């Protein structure tokens, strides 16, 4: 089972925290806002394997802009 993570770019503070801490799933775009990815693909629709849910959730919880979410 997987969950899909995305960034609400309108609320991103461009702090780079998620991209610095977890580049496996987060990167900064050309406008210096965060987005999720899987190997550069599935941009802002990253399917996160269950083994990494807690790691990604930690970035969500620590995000200053509170802009990283699970897609429902």
PDB file of C-alpha atoms in Angstrom:
ATOM      1  CA  UNK A   1       0.000   0.000   0.000  1.00  0.00           C
ATOM      2  CA  UNK A   2       1.168   3.525  -0.734  1.00  0.00           C
ATOM      3  CA  UNK A   3       0.066   7.045   0.110  1.00  0.00           C
ATOM      4  CA  UNK A   4       0.454  10.045  -2.181  1.00  0.00           C
ATOM      5  CA  UNK A   5       2.181  13.134  -0.775  1.00  0.00           C
ATOM      6  CA  UNK A   6       1.961  16.598  -2.293  1.00  0.00           C
ATOM      7  CA  UNK A   7       2.869  20.193  -1.490  1.00  0.00           C
ATOM      8  CA  UNK A   8       0.338  23.026  -1.487  1.00  0.00           C
ATOM      9  CA  UNK A   9       2.667  25.375  -3.340  1.00  0.00           C
ATOM     10  CA  UNK A  10       0.617  28.474  -2.453  1.00  0.00           C
ATOM     11  CA  UNK A  11       1.578  28.014   1.207  1.00  0.00           C
ATOM     12  CA  UNK A  12       5.213  26.942   0.718  1.00  0.00           C
ATOM     13  CA  UNK A  13       7.640  29.315   2.471  1.00  0.00           C
ATOM     14  CA  UNK A  14      10.596  28.240   0.283  1.00  0.00           C
ATOM     15  CA  UNK A  15      12.591  27.322   3.379  1.00  0.00           C
ATOM     16  CA  UNK A  16      14.109  24.235   1.639  1.00  0.00           C
ATOM     17  CA  UNK A  17      13.779  22.257   4.875  1.00  0.00           C
ATOM     18  CA  UNK A  18      12.013  19.255   3.342  1.00  0.00           C
ATOM     19  CA  UNK A  19      14.279  19.156   0.280  1.00  0.00           C
ATOM     20  CA  UNK A  20      17.371  19.383   2.488  1.00  0.00           C
ATOM     21  CA  UNK A  21      16.153  16.746   4.957  1.00  0.00           C
ATOM     22  CA  UNK A  22      14.529  14.307   2.551  1.00  0.00           C
ATOM     23  CA  UNK A  23      15.700  14.833  -1.051  1.00  0.00           C
ATOM     24  CA  UNK A  24      14.503  11.328  -1.892  1.00  0.00           C
ATOM     25  CA  UNK A  25      10.939  12.710  -1.937  1.00  0.00           C
ATOM     26  CA  UNK A  26      11.210  16.525  -1.981  1.00  0.00           C
ATOM     27  CA  UNK A  27      12.817  18.974  -4.395  1.00  0.00           C
ATOM     28  CA  UNK A  28      12.596  22.686  -5.112  1.00  0.00           C
ATOM     29  CA  UNK A  29      11.094  23.803  -8.415  1.00  0.00           C
ATOM     30  CA  UNK A  30      12.174  26.685 -10.673  1.00  0.00           C
ATOM     31  CA  UNK A  31      10.134  29.102  -8.523  1.00  0.00           C
ATOM     32  CA  UNK A  32      11.897  27.915  -5.342  1.00  0.00           C
ATOM     33  CA  UNK A  33       8.817  26.179  -3.965  1.00  0.00           C
ATOM     34  CA  UNK A  34       8.839  22.611  -2.770  1.00  0.00           C
ATOM     35  CA  UNK A  35       7.279  19.672  -4.576  1.00  0.00           C
ATOM     36  CA  UNK A  36       7.223  15.954  -4.007  1.00  0.00           C
ATOM     37  CA  UNK A  37       8.787  13.521  -6.467  1.00  0.00           C
ATOM     38  CA  UNK A  38       9.976   9.964  -6.994  1.00  0.00           C
ATOM     39  CA  UNK A  39      13.300  10.001  -8.807  1.00  0.00           C
ATOM     40  CA  UNK A  40      12.359  13.277 -10.501  1.00  0.00           C
ATOM     41  CA  UNK A  41       9.082  11.794 -11.754  1.00  0.00           C
ATOM     42  CA  UNK A  42       5.505  11.883 -10.378  1.00  0.00           C
ATOM     43  CA  UNK A  43       6.067  15.537  -9.530  1.00  0.00           C
ATOM     44  CA  UNK A  44       3.832  16.622  -6.646  1.00  0.00           C
ATOM     45  CA  UNK A  45       2.118  13.229  -6.740  1.00  0.00           C
ATOM     46  CA  UNK A  46       4.771  11.083  -5.085  1.00  0.00           C
ATOM     47  CA  UNK A  47       3.568   7.628  -4.057  1.00  0.00           C
ATOM     48  CA  UNK A  48       5.294   7.031  -0.746  1.00  0.00           C
ATOM     49  CA  UNK A  49       5.864   3.397   0.232  1.00  0.00           C
ATOM     50  CA  UNK A  50       4.592   2.384   3.665  1.00  0.00           C
ATOM     51  CA  UNK A  51       8.152   1.944   4.953  1.00  0.00           C
ATOM     52  CA  UNK A  52       8.708   5.734   4.578  1.00  0.00           C
ATOM     53  CA  UNK A  53       5.347   7.060   5.815  1.00  0.00           C
ATOM     54  CA  UNK A  54       6.732   8.043   9.225  1.00  0.00           C
ATOM     55  CA  UNK A  55       9.720   9.816   7.680  1.00  0.00           C
ATOM     56  CA  UNK A  56       7.536  11.842   5.331  1.00  0.00           C
ATOM     57  CA  UNK A  57       5.019  12.526   8.112  1.00  0.00           C
ATOM     58  CA  UNK A  58       7.854  13.993  10.191  1.00  0.00           C
ATOM     59  CA  UNK A  59       8.590  16.483   7.387  1.00  0.00           C
ATOM     60  CA  UNK A  60       4.875  17.304   7.197  1.00  0.00           C
ATOM     61  CA  UNK A  61       4.734  17.918  10.946  1.00  0.00           C
ATOM     62  CA  UNK A  62       7.864  20.102  10.935  1.00  0.00           C
ATOM     63  CA  UNK A  63       7.030  22.131   7.814  1.00  0.00           C
ATOM     64  CA  UNK A  64       6.887  25.860   8.728  1.00  0.00           C
ATOM     65  CA  UNK A  65       4.305  26.525   6.015  1.00  0.00           C
ATOM     66  CA  UNK A  66       2.205  23.487   6.959  1.00  0.00           C
ATOM     67  CA  UNK A  67       1.888  22.877   3.226  1.00  0.00           C
ATOM     68  CA  UNK A  68       2.808  19.178   2.843  1.00  0.00           C
ATOM     69  CA  UNK A  69      -0.175  16.834   2.842  1.00  0.00           C
ATOM     70  CA  UNK A  70      -1.385  13.338   2.053  1.00  0.00           C
ATOM     71  CA  UNK A  71      -3.757  13.219  -0.921  1.00  0.00           C
ATOM     72  CA  UNK A  72      -7.145  11.890   0.066  1.00  0.00           C
TER      73      UNK A  72
END
